[in-house]
Coordinates of C-alpha atoms and ligand atoms in Angstrom, one line a residue:
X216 CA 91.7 144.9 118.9
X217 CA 92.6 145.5 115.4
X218 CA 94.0 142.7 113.4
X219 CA 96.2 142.5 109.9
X220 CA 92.8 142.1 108.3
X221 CA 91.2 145.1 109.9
X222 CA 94.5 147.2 109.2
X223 CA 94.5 146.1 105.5
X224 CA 91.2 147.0 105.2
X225 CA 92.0 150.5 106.5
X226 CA 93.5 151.3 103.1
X227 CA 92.1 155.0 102.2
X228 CA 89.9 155.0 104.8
X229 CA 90.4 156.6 108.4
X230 CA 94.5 157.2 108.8
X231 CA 96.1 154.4 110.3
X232 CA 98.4 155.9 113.3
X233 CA 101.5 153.3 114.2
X234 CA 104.1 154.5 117.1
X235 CA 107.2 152.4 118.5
X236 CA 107.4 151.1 122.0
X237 CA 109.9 148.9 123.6
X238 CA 108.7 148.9 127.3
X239 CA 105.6 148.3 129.3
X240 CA 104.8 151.7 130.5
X241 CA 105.3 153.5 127.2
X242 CA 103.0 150.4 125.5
X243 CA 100.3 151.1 128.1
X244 CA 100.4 154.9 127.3
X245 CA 100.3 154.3 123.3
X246 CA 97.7 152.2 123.7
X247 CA 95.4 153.8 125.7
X248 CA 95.9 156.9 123.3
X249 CA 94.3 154.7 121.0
X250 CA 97.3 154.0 118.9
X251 CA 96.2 151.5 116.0
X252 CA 99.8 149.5 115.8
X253 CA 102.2 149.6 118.1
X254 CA 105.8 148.5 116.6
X255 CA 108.7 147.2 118.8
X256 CA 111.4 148.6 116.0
X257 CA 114.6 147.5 116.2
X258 CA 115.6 151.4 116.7
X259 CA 115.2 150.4 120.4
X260 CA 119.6 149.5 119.4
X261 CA 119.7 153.4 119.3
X262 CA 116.7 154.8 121.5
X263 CA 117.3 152.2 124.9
X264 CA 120.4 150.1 124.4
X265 CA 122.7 153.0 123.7
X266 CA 124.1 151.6 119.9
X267 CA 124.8 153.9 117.4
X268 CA 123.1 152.2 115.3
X269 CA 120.6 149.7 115.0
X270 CA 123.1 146.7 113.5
X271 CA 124.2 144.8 117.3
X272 CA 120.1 144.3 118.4
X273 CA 119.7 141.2 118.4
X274 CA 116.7 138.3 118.5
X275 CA 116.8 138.0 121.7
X276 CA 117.1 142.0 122.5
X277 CA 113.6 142.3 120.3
X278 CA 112.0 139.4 121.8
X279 CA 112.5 140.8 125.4
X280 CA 110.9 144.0 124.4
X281 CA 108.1 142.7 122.2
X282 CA 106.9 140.4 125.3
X283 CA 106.9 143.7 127.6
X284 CA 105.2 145.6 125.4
X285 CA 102.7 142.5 124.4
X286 CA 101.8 142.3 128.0
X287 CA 100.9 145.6 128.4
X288 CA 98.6 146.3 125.4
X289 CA 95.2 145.3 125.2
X290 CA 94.3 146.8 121.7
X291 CA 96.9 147.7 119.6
X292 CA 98.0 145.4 117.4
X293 CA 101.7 144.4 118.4
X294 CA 104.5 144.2 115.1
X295 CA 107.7 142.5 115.9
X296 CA 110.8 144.2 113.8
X297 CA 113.2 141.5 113.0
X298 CA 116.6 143.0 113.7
X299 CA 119.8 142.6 111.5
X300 CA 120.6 139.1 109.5
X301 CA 117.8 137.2 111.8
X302 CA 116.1 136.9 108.8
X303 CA 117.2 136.6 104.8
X304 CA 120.1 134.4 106.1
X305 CA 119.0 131.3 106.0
X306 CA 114.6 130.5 105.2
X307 CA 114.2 127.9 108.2
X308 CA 116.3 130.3 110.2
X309 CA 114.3 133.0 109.2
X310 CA 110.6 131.5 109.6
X311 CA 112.2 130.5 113.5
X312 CA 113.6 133.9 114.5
X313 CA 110.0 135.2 113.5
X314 CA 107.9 132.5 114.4
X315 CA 109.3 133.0 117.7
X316 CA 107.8 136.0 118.2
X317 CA 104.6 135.2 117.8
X318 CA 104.8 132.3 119.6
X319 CA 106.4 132.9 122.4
X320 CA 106.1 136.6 122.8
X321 CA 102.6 137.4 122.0
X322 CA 103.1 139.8 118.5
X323 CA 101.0 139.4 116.0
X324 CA 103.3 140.2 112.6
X325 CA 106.7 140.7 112.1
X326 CA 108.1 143.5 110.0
X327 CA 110.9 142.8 108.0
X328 CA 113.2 145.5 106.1
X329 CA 112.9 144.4 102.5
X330 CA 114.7 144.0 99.5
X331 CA 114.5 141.1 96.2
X332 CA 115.4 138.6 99.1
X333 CA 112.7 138.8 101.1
X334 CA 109.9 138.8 98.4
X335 CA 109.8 134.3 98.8
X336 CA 110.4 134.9 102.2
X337 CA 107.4 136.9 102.5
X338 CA 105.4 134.3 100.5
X339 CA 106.3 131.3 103.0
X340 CA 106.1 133.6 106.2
X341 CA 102.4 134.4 105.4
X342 CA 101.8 130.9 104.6
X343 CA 102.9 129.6 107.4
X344 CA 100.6 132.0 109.4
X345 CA 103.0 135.0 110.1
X346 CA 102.0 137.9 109.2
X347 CA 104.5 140.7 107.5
X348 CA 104.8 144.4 107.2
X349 CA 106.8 145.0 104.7
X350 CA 109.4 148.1 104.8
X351 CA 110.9 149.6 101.8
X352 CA 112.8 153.0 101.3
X353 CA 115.4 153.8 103.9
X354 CA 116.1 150.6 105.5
X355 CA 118.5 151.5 108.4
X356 CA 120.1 148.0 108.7
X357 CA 121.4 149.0 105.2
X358 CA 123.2 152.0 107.0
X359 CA 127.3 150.9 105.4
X360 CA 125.8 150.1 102.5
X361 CA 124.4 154.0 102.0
X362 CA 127.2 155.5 104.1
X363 CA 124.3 157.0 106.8
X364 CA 120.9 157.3 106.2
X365 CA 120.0 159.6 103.0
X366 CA 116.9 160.1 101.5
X367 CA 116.1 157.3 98.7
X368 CA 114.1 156.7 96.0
X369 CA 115.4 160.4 94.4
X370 CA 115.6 159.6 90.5
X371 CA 112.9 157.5 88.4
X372 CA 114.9 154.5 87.9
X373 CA 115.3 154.2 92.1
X374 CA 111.7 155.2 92.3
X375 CA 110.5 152.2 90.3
X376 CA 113.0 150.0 91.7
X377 CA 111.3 150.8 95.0
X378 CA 107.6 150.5 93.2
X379 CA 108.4 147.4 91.5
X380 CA 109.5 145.7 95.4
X381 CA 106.4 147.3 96.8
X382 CA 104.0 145.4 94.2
X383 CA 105.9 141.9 94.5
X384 CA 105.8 142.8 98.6
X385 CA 102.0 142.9 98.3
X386 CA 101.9 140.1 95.7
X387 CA 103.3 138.2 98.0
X388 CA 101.2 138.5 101.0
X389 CA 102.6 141.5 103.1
X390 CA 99.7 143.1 105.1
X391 CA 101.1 147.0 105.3
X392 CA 104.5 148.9 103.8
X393 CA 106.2 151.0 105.7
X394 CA 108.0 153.7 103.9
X395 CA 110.6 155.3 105.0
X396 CA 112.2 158.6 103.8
X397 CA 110.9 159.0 100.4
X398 CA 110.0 162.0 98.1
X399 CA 106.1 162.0 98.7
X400 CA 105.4 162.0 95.1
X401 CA 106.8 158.8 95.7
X402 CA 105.3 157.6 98.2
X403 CA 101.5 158.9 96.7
X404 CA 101.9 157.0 93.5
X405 CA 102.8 153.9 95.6
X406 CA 100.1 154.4 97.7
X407 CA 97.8 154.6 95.0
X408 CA 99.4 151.4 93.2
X409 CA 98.8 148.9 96.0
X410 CA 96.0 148.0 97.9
X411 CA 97.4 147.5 101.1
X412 CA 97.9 150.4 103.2
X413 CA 101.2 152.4 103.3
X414 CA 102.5 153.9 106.3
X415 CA 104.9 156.6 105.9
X416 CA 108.1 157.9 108.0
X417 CA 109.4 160.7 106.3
X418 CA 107.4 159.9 103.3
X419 CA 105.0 162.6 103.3
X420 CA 101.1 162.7 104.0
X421 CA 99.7 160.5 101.3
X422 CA 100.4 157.5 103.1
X423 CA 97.4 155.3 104.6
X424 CA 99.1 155.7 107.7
X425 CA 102.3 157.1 109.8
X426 CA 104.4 155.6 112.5
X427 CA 107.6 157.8 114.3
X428 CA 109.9 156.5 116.7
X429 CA 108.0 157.3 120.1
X430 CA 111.1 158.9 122.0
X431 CA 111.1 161.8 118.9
X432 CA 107.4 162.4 119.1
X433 CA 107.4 163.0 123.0
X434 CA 110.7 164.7 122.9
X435 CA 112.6 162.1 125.0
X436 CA 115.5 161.9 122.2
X437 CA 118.5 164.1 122.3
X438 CA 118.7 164.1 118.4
X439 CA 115.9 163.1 115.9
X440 CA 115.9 163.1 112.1
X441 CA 114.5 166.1 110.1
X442 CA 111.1 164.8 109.4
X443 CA 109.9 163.5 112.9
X444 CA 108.0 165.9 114.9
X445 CA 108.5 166.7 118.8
X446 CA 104.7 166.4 120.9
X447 CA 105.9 166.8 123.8
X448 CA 109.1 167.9 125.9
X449 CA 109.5 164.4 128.3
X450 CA 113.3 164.7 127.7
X451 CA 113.1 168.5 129.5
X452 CA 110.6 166.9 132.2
X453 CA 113.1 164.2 133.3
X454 CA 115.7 166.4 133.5
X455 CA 114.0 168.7 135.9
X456 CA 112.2 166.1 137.9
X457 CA 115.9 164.5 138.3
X458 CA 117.6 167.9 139.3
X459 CA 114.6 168.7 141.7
X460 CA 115.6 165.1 143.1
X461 CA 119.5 165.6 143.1
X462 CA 118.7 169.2 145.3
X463 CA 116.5 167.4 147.6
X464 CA 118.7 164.7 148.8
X465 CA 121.6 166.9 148.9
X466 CA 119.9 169.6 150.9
X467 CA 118.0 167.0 153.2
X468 CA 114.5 167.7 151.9
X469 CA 113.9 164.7 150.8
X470 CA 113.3 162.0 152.1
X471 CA 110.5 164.3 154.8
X472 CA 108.6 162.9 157.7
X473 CA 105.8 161.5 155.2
X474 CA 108.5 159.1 153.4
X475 CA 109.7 157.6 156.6
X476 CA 108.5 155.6 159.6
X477 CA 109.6 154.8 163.0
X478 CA 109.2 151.3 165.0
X479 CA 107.8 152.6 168.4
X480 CA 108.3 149.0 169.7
X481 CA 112.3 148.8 168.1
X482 CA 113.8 148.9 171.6
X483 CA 112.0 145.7 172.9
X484 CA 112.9 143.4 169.6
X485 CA 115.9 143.0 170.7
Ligands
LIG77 O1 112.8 150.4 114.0 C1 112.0 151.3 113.8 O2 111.6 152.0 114.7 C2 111.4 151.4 112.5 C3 110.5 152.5 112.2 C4 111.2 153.8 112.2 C5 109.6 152.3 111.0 O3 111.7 150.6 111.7

């Protein structure tokens, strides 16, 4: 089982591979594969609970899925993403709403979408004994603020505003950076710059490492941003499995002989 340390230490060495999960059968599957870090992302708003955007997932939403996907994993190590204003509100707040999943829910880190208010926070999570993935670049909960979800870091002063969070990130005791849609230029000369590992998400292939929202890279997502890539076609699976279904019952294949049974003795029960 990998942990922070062994990740960190995976800085420019083999590629670290991260995927999302939010639910026990999909955590068994990613880990089995041999997934390094499996990350319960607050995207689950948009991927399982039907938002349009990751802003209504709550605490309680994240700590529901990080304990299935805890208790399904033996290897990968399991990253809680602390949704919208459950942390950067208030410190004690904060530390609770994180510490909670570690303590009750079995993660190992939190990841936190970053900005200059989370750089103490940072400091006192990882003193405390919480680990923290820092994640700079697109952060979605920032989605009114940008108007959608554009590509950042696109001019030099942006670029360094994003450099200069990623150093004082690592200063302060963050394990791993997640960077999300960035110019890869970008996201190379930050790689180069820290010494803990970046993982990328449309942030080109410099990065130590890169992590995509598992319903994109099996196909199980109806829409999925330019950079993610599709594995699989799970999405056109269910859908025929489901149809195939729909037929059977209606035209009285299903359920056959083999799917039911008959109680020889009924008559006499009663
Ligand atoms: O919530 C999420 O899935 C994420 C990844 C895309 C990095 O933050």
């Amino acid at each position: 089982m990998p942990t922070v340390r062994d990740l960190t230490a995976m800085a420019g060495e083999n590629p670290i591979t991260m995927l999302t999960a939010y639910d026990a059968p999909t955590a068994e599957l990613v880990d089995e594969a041999g997934v390094d870090v499996i990350l319960v992302g607050d995207s689950v708003g948009n991927t399982s609970l039907g938002h349009e955007s990751t802003l209504p997932v709550t605490v309680d939403d994240i700590a529901r899925h990080v304990g299935a996907v805890s208790r399904a994993t033996d290897d990968a190590l399991v990253v809680a993403d602390m949704p919208f204003l459950s942390v950067g509100v208030d410190d004690a707040e904060s530390i609770e709403n994180a510490g909670r999943m570690l303590k009750e829910e079995n993660a190992e880190a939190v990841k936190l979408e970053c900005g200059p208010h989370t750089v103490d926070l940072t400091e006192r999570m990882v003193q405390l004994g919480i680990p923290v993935m820092a994640h700079l670049g697109l952060t979605p909960q920032h989605v009114n603020h940008y108007g959608g979800y554009p590509r950042q870091g696109t001019d030099r002063e942006a670029a360094d505003r994003i450099l200069d969070l990623a150093r004082k990130h690592e200063a302060a005791g963050a394990f791993s950076l997640v960077l999300e849609h960035i110019p890869s230029n970008l996201a190379a000369e930050i790689t180069a710059e820290l010494d803990i590992p970046t993982i990328g998400i449309g942030a080109g292939p410099a990065c130590d490492g890169q992590v995509l929202v598992v319903d994109d890279a099996v196909g199980l997502s109806e829409w999925s941003p330019s950079f993610a890539e599709q594995f699989g076609s799970v999405r056109e699976e269910m859908e025929s499995a489901i149809d195939d279904y729909v037929s059977a019952v209606e035209s009285g294949a299903f359920p056959a002989d083999e799917h039911s049974h008959e109680a020889e003795d009924l008559d006499e029960l009663y």
